[in-house]
Amino acid sequence: MKVEFRNSFLKDVKKVKQATIKSLIRTVIEDCEQAGTISDIPHCEPLQSRGKFFKIKHGQYRFGVYIDKGTVEFLKFGTRQNFYTDFPPF
């Protein structure tokens, strides 16, 4: 799948200082690039009643993505505690 990044995601990632979390982010992005369909993305779950918005869960971290027509757009990254206050953005 094609991968795109929104400025809000890049801003969230810039705040990360730990190498293990950066490695996790890199792994999730690579998994999305190699996936052929939504079901091929590990730990990906749809948000209830939000259509094409999905969350990718890894431990206490969440990735907010929008998936449409073979494109995965990363919108948000954060911990479980503060992730749902800003996601989905609409």
Short mmCIF file of C-alpha atoms in Angstrom, two decimals:
data_model
loop_
_atom_site.label_atom_id
_atom_site.label_comp_id
_atom_site.label_asym_id
_atom_site.label_seq_id
_atom_site.Cartn_x
_atom_site.Cartn_y
_atom_site.Cartn_z
CA MET A 1 0.00 0.00 0.00
CA LYS A 2 1.02 3.60 -0.51
CA VAL A 3 1.90 5.49 2.69
CA GLU A 4 1.39 9.22 3.34
CA PHE A 5 1.94 11.36 6.42
CA ARG A 6 -0.02 14.33 7.69
CA ASN A 7 1.80 17.17 9.47
CA SER A 8 0.09 16.31 12.77
CA PHE A 9 1.65 12.81 12.67
CA LEU A 10 5.11 14.18 11.87
CA LYS A 11 4.78 16.65 14.74
CA ASP A 12 3.88 13.82 17.15
CA VAL A 13 6.81 11.70 15.96
CA LYS A 14 9.31 14.56 16.38
CA LYS A 15 8.49 14.61 20.10
CA VAL A 16 9.69 10.99 20.51
CA LYS A 17 13.16 10.69 22.03
CA GLN A 18 13.45 6.95 22.81
CA ALA A 19 15.11 4.70 20.22
CA THR A 20 12.80 1.77 20.96
CA ILE A 21 9.70 3.82 20.16
CA LYS A 22 11.30 5.18 16.98
CA SER A 23 12.01 1.59 15.98
CA LEU A 24 8.35 0.69 16.64
CA ILE A 25 7.19 3.58 14.43
CA ARG A 26 9.53 2.49 11.64
CA THR A 27 8.27 -1.12 11.89
CA VAL A 28 4.61 -0.10 11.70
CA ILE A 29 5.23 2.10 8.66
CA GLU A 30 7.11 -0.71 6.91
CA ASP A 31 4.30 -3.18 7.72
CA CYS A 32 1.80 -0.80 6.12
CA GLU A 33 3.97 -0.36 3.02
CA GLN A 34 4.23 -4.13 2.54
CA ALA A 35 0.54 -4.84 3.18
CA GLY A 36 -1.70 -5.60 0.24
CA THR A 37 -4.99 -5.08 2.08
CA ILE A 38 -6.21 -3.69 5.40
CA SER A 39 -6.36 -7.18 6.90
CA ASP A 40 -2.62 -7.62 6.22
CA ILE A 41 -1.73 -4.79 8.62
CA PRO A 42 -1.03 -6.25 12.08
CA HIS A 43 -3.04 -4.91 15.05
CA CYS A 44 -5.23 -2.72 12.81
CA GLU A 45 -8.80 -2.18 13.99
CA PRO A 46 -11.56 0.05 12.60
CA LEU A 47 -12.98 2.79 14.78
CA GLN A 48 -16.64 2.27 15.54
CA SER A 49 -18.91 4.25 13.23
CA ARG A 50 -16.03 6.21 11.71
CA GLY A 51 -15.87 4.65 8.25
CA LYS A 52 -12.33 4.63 6.95
CA PHE A 53 -10.55 5.65 10.16
CA PHE A 54 -8.51 2.92 11.84
CA LYS A 55 -6.22 2.54 14.83
CA ILE A 56 -3.09 0.44 14.96
CA LYS A 57 -2.39 -0.68 18.52
CA HIS A 58 1.04 -1.62 19.89
CA GLY A 59 1.21 -1.82 23.68
CA GLN A 60 0.33 1.59 25.09
CA TYR A 61 0.91 3.37 21.76
CA ARG A 62 -1.69 4.09 19.08
CA PHE A 63 -1.40 5.11 15.43
CA GLY A 64 -4.39 6.88 13.90
CA VAL A 65 -4.71 6.17 10.18
CA TYR A 66 -7.10 6.85 7.32
CA ILE A 67 -7.22 4.07 4.74
CA ASP A 68 -8.79 4.61 1.33
CA LYS A 69 -8.15 3.11 -2.12
CA GLY A 70 -4.82 1.50 -1.30
CA THR A 71 -3.42 4.52 0.55
CA VAL A 72 -2.64 4.59 4.26
CA GLU A 73 -2.45 8.13 5.63
CA PHE A 74 -0.93 8.44 9.10
CA LEU A 75 -2.78 11.15 11.03
CA LYS A 76 -1.88 10.79 14.71
CA PHE A 77 0.54 9.03 17.07
CA GLY A 78 0.39 8.93 20.83
CA THR A 79 -0.07 7.00 24.02
CA ARG A 80 -3.35 5.38 24.88
CA GLN A 81 -4.12 8.01 27.53
CA ASN A 82 -4.16 11.07 25.24
CA PHE A 83 -4.76 9.54 21.82
CA TYR A 84 -8.56 9.54 21.69
CA THR A 85 -8.99 13.20 22.63
CA ASP A 86 -7.71 14.28 19.20
CA PHE A 87 -8.58 11.29 17.02
CA PRO A 88 -10.48 11.07 14.76
CA PRO A 89 -9.94 14.64 13.65
CA PHE A 90 -13.49 15.24 12.39
#
